């Protein structure tokens, strides 16, 4: 595949070939939803660059993924993003669907924090947060997509799964819910960008625009609900 955008990615041969608009996944759909749940700019601990933000926790798709998909992908899959020019700015491919920095990277930089490590890169530091975003992820769970009328071609990395990772991560990193709440008070939690792939996969499945439009309320509601989860579970 050429390196021009949008990038065509072929999935594992046992799966249906699928095109994922890496990078462009959702910009085509004007649904850029970045919900900042907790930003404490006052007395956060471990504050950097005067922002008081000690950590960033992030959910999303290819626009935010800093390396989860390539960790998870079977050998031979998603080869495109494993090679230059992807990661040119870093001098090596990082798993980002970009040759350079993502929005999440600029946010981290501005807050004086290191770049966010992907959650699935288990051996890295998560002292300043973790990134649960996976390229190709949908907002809605595959099982809920189209009420079962349309099956997701390959990804199961929906918000539901990412939220479970987030919860498991916080529970295993901190001793008590009280500690988690304290941490979140000085953290930035980003939900998104996500949702574009829900429409992408429907369109790839030859749904027409009016059918895809019918998905919007459920997709948006799923994202809204996801933003509430951290404050509900901890
Ligand atoms: C994990 O990190 C430690 C310390 O940097 C290193 O010794 C070890 O080889 C790493 N393990 C893996 C699986 O990369
Ligand atoms: C979209 O698809 C539905 C279901 O197949 C069909 O009923 C409808 O007429 C189509 N709409 C357009 C604009 O093609």
Tab-separated table of C-alpha atoms and ligand atoms in Angstrom:
chain	number	residue	atom	x	y	z
A	1	UNK	CA	0.000	0.000	0.000
A	2	UNK	CA	1.149	3.507	-0.636
A	3	UNK	CA	1.787	5.844	2.218
A	4	UNK	CA	-0.683	8.395	1.024
A	5	UNK	CA	-3.666	9.192	3.156
A	6	UNK	CA	-6.142	7.665	3.756
A	7	UNK	CA	-4.136	4.558	4.374
A	8	UNK	CA	-5.482	1.233	3.374
A	9	UNK	CA	-4.828	-1.487	5.871
A	10	UNK	CA	-5.434	-5.107	5.133
A	11	UNK	CA	-6.300	-7.251	8.054
A	12	UNK	CA	-5.145	-10.734	8.842
A	13	UNK	CA	-5.882	-13.041	5.947
A	14	UNK	CA	-8.369	-15.106	7.883
A	15	UNK	CA	-10.468	-12.020	8.334
A	16	UNK	CA	-12.384	-10.070	5.812
A	17	UNK	CA	-10.183	-7.464	4.133
A	18	UNK	CA	-11.019	-4.170	5.641
A	19	UNK	CA	-10.037	-0.654	5.008
A	20	UNK	CA	-9.420	1.419	8.043
A	21	UNK	CA	-8.935	5.070	7.564
A	22	UNK	CA	-5.966	5.411	9.740
A	23	UNK	CA	-5.795	9.036	10.801
A	24	UNK	CA	-8.663	10.103	8.630
A	25	UNK	CA	-11.011	7.703	10.342
A	26	UNK	CA	-13.271	10.211	11.868
A	27	UNK	CA	-12.307	13.574	10.592
A	28	UNK	CA	-14.511	12.708	7.683
A	29	UNK	CA	-17.413	12.607	10.027
A	30	UNK	CA	-17.207	15.813	11.983
A	31	UNK	CA	-17.506	13.899	15.159
A	32	UNK	CA	-14.561	15.051	17.096
A	33	UNK	CA	-15.576	14.473	20.600
A	34	UNK	CA	-13.015	15.113	23.197
A	35	UNK	CA	-14.507	15.097	26.618
A	36	UNK	CA	-12.272	16.307	29.342
A	37	UNK	CA	-13.603	14.760	32.491
A	38	UNK	CA	-11.233	15.849	35.108
A	39	UNK	CA	-8.870	18.685	34.721
A	40	UNK	CA	-7.780	20.136	37.950
A	41	UNK	CA	-5.742	23.205	37.370
A	42	UNK	CA	-5.565	24.259	40.952
A	43	UNK	CA	-3.753	22.127	43.510
A	44	UNK	CA	-2.957	18.946	41.648
A	45	UNK	CA	0.059	17.047	42.800
A	46	UNK	CA	2.967	16.293	40.560
A	47	UNK	CA	1.988	19.274	38.504
A	48	UNK	CA	4.163	20.099	35.559
A	49	UNK	CA	4.548	23.242	33.556
A	50	UNK	CA	2.172	24.894	35.976
A	51	UNK	CA	-0.835	22.904	34.807
A	52	UNK	CA	-1.171	20.695	37.872
A	53	UNK	CA	-1.963	17.719	35.644
A	54	UNK	CA	-0.098	14.686	36.940
A	55	UNK	CA	-1.336	12.117	34.444
A	56	UNK	CA	-3.368	11.611	31.291
A	57	UNK	CA	-5.677	8.650	30.692
A	58	UNK	CA	-6.985	8.363	27.199
A	59	UNK	CA	-9.533	6.341	25.231
A	60	UNK	CA	-10.092	6.499	21.499
A	61	UNK	CA	-9.193	5.243	18.032
A	62	UNK	CA	-6.404	5.758	15.504
A	63	UNK	CA	-6.342	9.494	16.081
A	64	UNK	CA	-5.203	8.828	19.645
A	65	UNK	CA	-3.565	5.377	19.573
A	66	UNK	CA	0.134	5.603	20.465
A	67	UNK	CA	0.861	1.926	19.841
A	68	UNK	CA	-1.842	-0.415	21.097
A	69	UNK	CA	-2.997	-1.758	17.743
A	70	UNK	CA	0.469	-2.859	16.647
A	71	UNK	CA	0.942	-4.646	19.968
A	72	UNK	CA	-2.322	-6.457	19.551
A	73	UNK	CA	-2.231	-7.160	15.817
A	74	UNK	CA	-1.401	-10.648	14.623
A	75	UNK	CA	1.877	-11.023	12.714
A	76	UNK	CA	1.603	-9.702	9.200
A	77	UNK	CA	-1.321	-7.448	9.970
A	78	UNK	CA	-1.180	-3.679	9.853
A	79	UNK	CA	2.308	-3.774	8.386
A	80	UNK	CA	1.907	-0.296	6.973
A	81	UNK	CA	2.141	1.535	10.260
A	82	UNK	CA	5.037	-0.619	11.435
A	83	UNK	CA	7.362	1.007	8.909
A	84	UNK	CA	8.644	4.432	8.049
A	85	UNK	CA	7.460	7.035	7.163
A	86	UNK	CA	5.223	6.229	10.138
A	87	UNK	CA	7.111	7.560	13.122
A	88	UNK	CA	9.532	9.630	11.081
A	89	UNK	CA	9.489	12.353	13.719
A	90	UNK	CA	10.500	9.799	16.351
A	91	UNK	CA	13.097	8.180	14.097
A	92	UNK	CA	11.256	4.850	14.361
A	93	UNK	CA	7.732	3.546	13.912
A	94	UNK	CA	5.844	3.861	17.180
A	95	UNK	CA	2.487	2.412	16.265
A	96	UNK	CA	1.013	5.849	15.792
A	97	UNK	CA	-0.978	6.226	12.583
A	98	UNK	CA	1.128	9.256	11.848
A	99	UNK	CA	4.620	10.261	10.822
A	100	UNK	CA	4.628	12.714	13.658
A	101	UNK	CA	2.884	13.681	16.841
A	102	UNK	CA	-0.792	13.161	17.585
A	103	UNK	CA	-3.028	15.592	19.429
A	104	UNK	CA	-2.520	13.552	22.579
A	105	UNK	CA	1.237	14.055	22.214
A	106	UNK	CA	0.892	17.815	21.938
A	107	UNK	CA	-1.351	17.824	24.989
A	108	UNK	CA	1.185	15.799	26.959
A	109	UNK	CA	3.981	18.098	25.828
A	110	UNK	CA	2.070	21.205	26.818
A	111	UNK	CA	1.396	19.740	30.235
A	112	UNK	CA	5.049	18.932	30.743
A	113	UNK	CA	4.360	15.189	30.746
A	114	UNK	CA	6.130	12.421	28.820
A	115	UNK	CA	4.422	10.959	25.766
A	116	UNK	CA	1.660	8.585	26.760
A	117	UNK	CA	2.605	4.934	26.566
A	118	UNK	CA	0.154	2.468	25.068
A	119	UNK	CA	-1.491	0.294	27.693
A	120	UNK	CA	-0.611	-2.916	25.871
A	121	UNK	CA	3.108	-2.093	25.980
A	122	UNK	CA	3.184	-3.650	29.410
A	123	UNK	CA	6.789	-2.954	30.212
A	124	UNK	CA	6.685	0.811	29.958
A	125	UNK	CA	6.187	3.498	32.528
A	126	UNK	CA	2.639	4.482	33.347
A	127	UNK	CA	3.598	6.947	36.044
A	128	UNK	CA	2.051	9.775	34.067
A	129	UNK	CA	-0.924	7.968	32.662
A	130	UNK	CA	-1.800	5.365	30.082
A	131	UNK	CA	-3.304	5.299	26.640
A	132	UNK	CA	-6.118	2.812	26.045
A	133	UNK	CA	-6.968	4.027	22.535
A	134	UNK	CA	-6.742	1.479	19.725
A	135	UNK	CA	-6.710	2.284	16.030
A	136	UNK	CA	-9.867	1.025	14.379
A	137	UNK	CA	-11.836	1.046	17.619
A	138	UNK	CA	-15.516	1.807	17.633
A	139	UNK	CA	-17.562	3.562	20.255
A	140	UNK	CA	-20.258	0.904	20.296
A	141	UNK	CA	-19.518	-2.625	21.311
A	142	UNK	CA	-19.534	-5.043	18.370
A	143	UNK	CA	-22.374	-6.958	19.969
A	144	UNK	CA	-24.492	-3.818	20.124
A	145	UNK	CA	-23.669	-2.581	16.658
A	146	UNK	CA	-26.756	-2.309	14.518
A	147	UNK	CA	-28.496	-4.491	17.061
A	148	UNK	CA	-26.609	-7.383	15.593
A	149	UNK	CA	-27.628	-6.598	12.029
A	150	UNK	CA	-24.050	-5.821	11.086
A	151	UNK	CA	-20.973	-7.531	12.428
A	152	UNK	CA	-17.748	-5.756	13.139
A	153	UNK	CA	-15.079	-7.025	10.787
A	154	UNK	CA	-12.140	-7.276	13.133
A	155	UNK	CA	-12.014	-4.998	16.048
A	156	UNK	CA	-13.332	-5.617	19.498
A	157	UNK	CA	-11.606	-2.644	21.026
A	158	UNK	CA	-14.730	-0.669	21.673
A	159	UNK	CA	-15.178	1.845	24.464
A	160	UNK	CA	-16.560	-0.937	26.624
A	161	UNK	CA	-13.275	-2.837	26.410
A	162	UNK	CA	-11.151	0.284	26.800
A	163	UNK	CA	-13.096	1.285	29.888
A	164	UNK	CA	-12.536	-2.183	31.331
A	165	UNK	CA	-8.793	-1.822	30.699
A	166	UNK	CA	-8.899	1.591	32.348
A	167	UNK	CA	-10.683	0.203	35.390
A	168	UNK	CA	-8.396	-2.849	35.687
A	169	UNK	CA	-5.364	-0.638	35.285
A	170	UNK	CA	-6.396	1.803	38.008
A	171	UNK	CA	-7.399	-0.996	40.387
A	172	UNK	CA	-4.089	-2.777	39.934
A	173	UNK	CA	-2.020	0.390	40.139
A	174	UNK	CA	-3.604	1.938	43.225
A	175	UNK	CA	-4.533	0.360	46.524
A	176	UNK	CA	-7.912	1.936	47.172
A	177	UNK	CA	-10.700	3.701	45.308
A	178	UNK	CA	-9.889	6.726	47.416
A	179	UNK	CA	-6.366	6.788	45.973
A	180	UNK	CA	-7.794	6.408	42.476
A	181	UNK	CA	-10.194	9.296	42.994
A	182	UNK	CA	-7.357	11.428	44.282
A	183	UNK	CA	-5.277	10.582	41.250
A	184	UNK	CA	-8.114	11.364	38.865
A	185	UNK	CA	-8.600	14.748	40.475
A	186	UNK	CA	-5.199	15.744	39.162
A	187	UNK	CA	-5.537	13.915	35.847
A	188	UNK	CA	-6.814	14.636	32.404
A	189	UNK	CA	-9.165	11.921	31.148
A	190	UNK	CA	-9.805	12.061	27.428
A	191	UNK	CA	-12.650	10.149	25.830
A	192	UNK	CA	-11.979	10.354	22.144
A	193	UNK	CA	-11.723	10.951	19.461
A	194	UNK	CA	-13.983	7.954	18.881
A	195	UNK	CA	-17.149	7.106	16.962
A	196	UNK	CA	-15.988	7.676	13.392
A	197	UNK	CA	-15.220	4.023	12.860
A	198	UNK	CA	-18.763	3.058	13.776
A	199	UNK	CA	-19.825	4.930	10.652
A	200	UNK	CA	-16.812	3.774	8.637
A	201	UNK	CA	-17.559	0.118	9.199
A	202	UNK	CA	-21.208	0.608	8.342
A	203	UNK	CA	-20.299	2.357	5.108
A	204	UNK	CA	-17.730	-0.324	4.272
A	205	UNK	CA	-20.551	-2.793	4.845
A	206	UNK	CA	-22.451	-1.030	2.060
A	207	UNK	CA	-24.971	0.679	4.285
A	208	UNK	CA	-26.239	3.838	2.683
A	209	UNK	CA	-26.027	7.255	4.242
A	210	UNK	CA	-29.545	7.324	5.611
A	211	UNK	CA	-28.976	3.987	7.307
A	212	UNK	CA	-25.713	5.229	8.766
A	213	UNK	CA	-27.386	8.398	10.004
A	214	UNK	CA	-29.704	6.260	12.076
A	215	UNK	CA	-26.689	5.062	14.064
A	216	UNK	CA	-25.753	8.511	15.254
A	217	UNK	CA	-27.938	8.764	18.381
A	218	UNK	CA	-26.750	5.420	19.756
A	219	UNK	CA	-23.116	6.135	18.968
A	220	UNK	CA	-23.272	9.554	20.597
A	221	UNK	CA	-25.088	8.156	23.627
A	222	UNK	CA	-22.432	5.454	23.994
A	223	UNK	CA	-19.738	8.125	24.087
A	224	UNK	CA	-21.680	10.254	26.558
A	225	UNK	CA	-22.172	7.239	28.815
A	226	UNK	CA	-18.466	6.401	28.607
A	227	UNK	CA	-17.489	9.834	29.882
A	228	UNK	CA	-19.497	9.153	33.030
A	229	UNK	CA	-17.956	5.785	33.816
A	230	UNK	CA	-14.760	6.880	35.608
A	231	UNK	CA	-16.692	8.952	38.131
A	232	UNK	CA	-19.211	6.125	38.585
A	233	UNK	CA	-16.821	3.237	39.157
A	234	UNK	CA	-14.260	4.891	41.399
B	1	LIG	C1	11.215	-4.973	30.791
B	1	LIG	O1	12.028	-3.948	31.310
B	1	LIG	C2	13.112	-4.423	32.069
B	1	LIG	C3	13.799	-3.228	32.683
B	1	LIG	O2	13.989	-2.197	31.769
B	1	LIG	C4	14.037	-5.247	31.172
B	1	LIG	O3	15.120	-5.733	31.895
B	1	LIG	C5	13.247	-6.401	30.590
B	1	LIG	O4	14.037	-7.110	29.666
B	1	LIG	C6	11.998	-5.893	29.871
B	1	LIG	N1	11.172	-7.004	29.476
B	1	LIG	C7	10.617	-7.073	28.279
B	1	LIG	C8	9.768	-8.275	28.033
B	1	LIG	O5	10.781	-6.238	27.417
B	2	LIG	C1	-31.005	2.861	2.106
B	2	LIG	O1	-31.162	1.501	2.370
B	2	LIG	C2	-32.455	1.143	2.884
B	2	LIG	C3	-32.395	-0.327	3.294
B	2	LIG	O2	-31.861	-1.107	2.280
B	2	LIG	C4	-33.509	1.439	1.813
B	2	LIG	O3	-34.787	1.111	2.311
B	2	LIG	C5	-33.435	2.909	1.462
B	2	LIG	O4	-34.333	3.189	0.408
B	2	LIG	C6	-32.030	3.322	1.048
B	2	LIG	N1	-31.976	4.751	0.906
B	2	LIG	C7	-31.362	5.339	-0.115
B	2	LIG	C8	-31.378	6.834	-0.124
B	2	LIG	O5	-30.810	4.713	-0.986
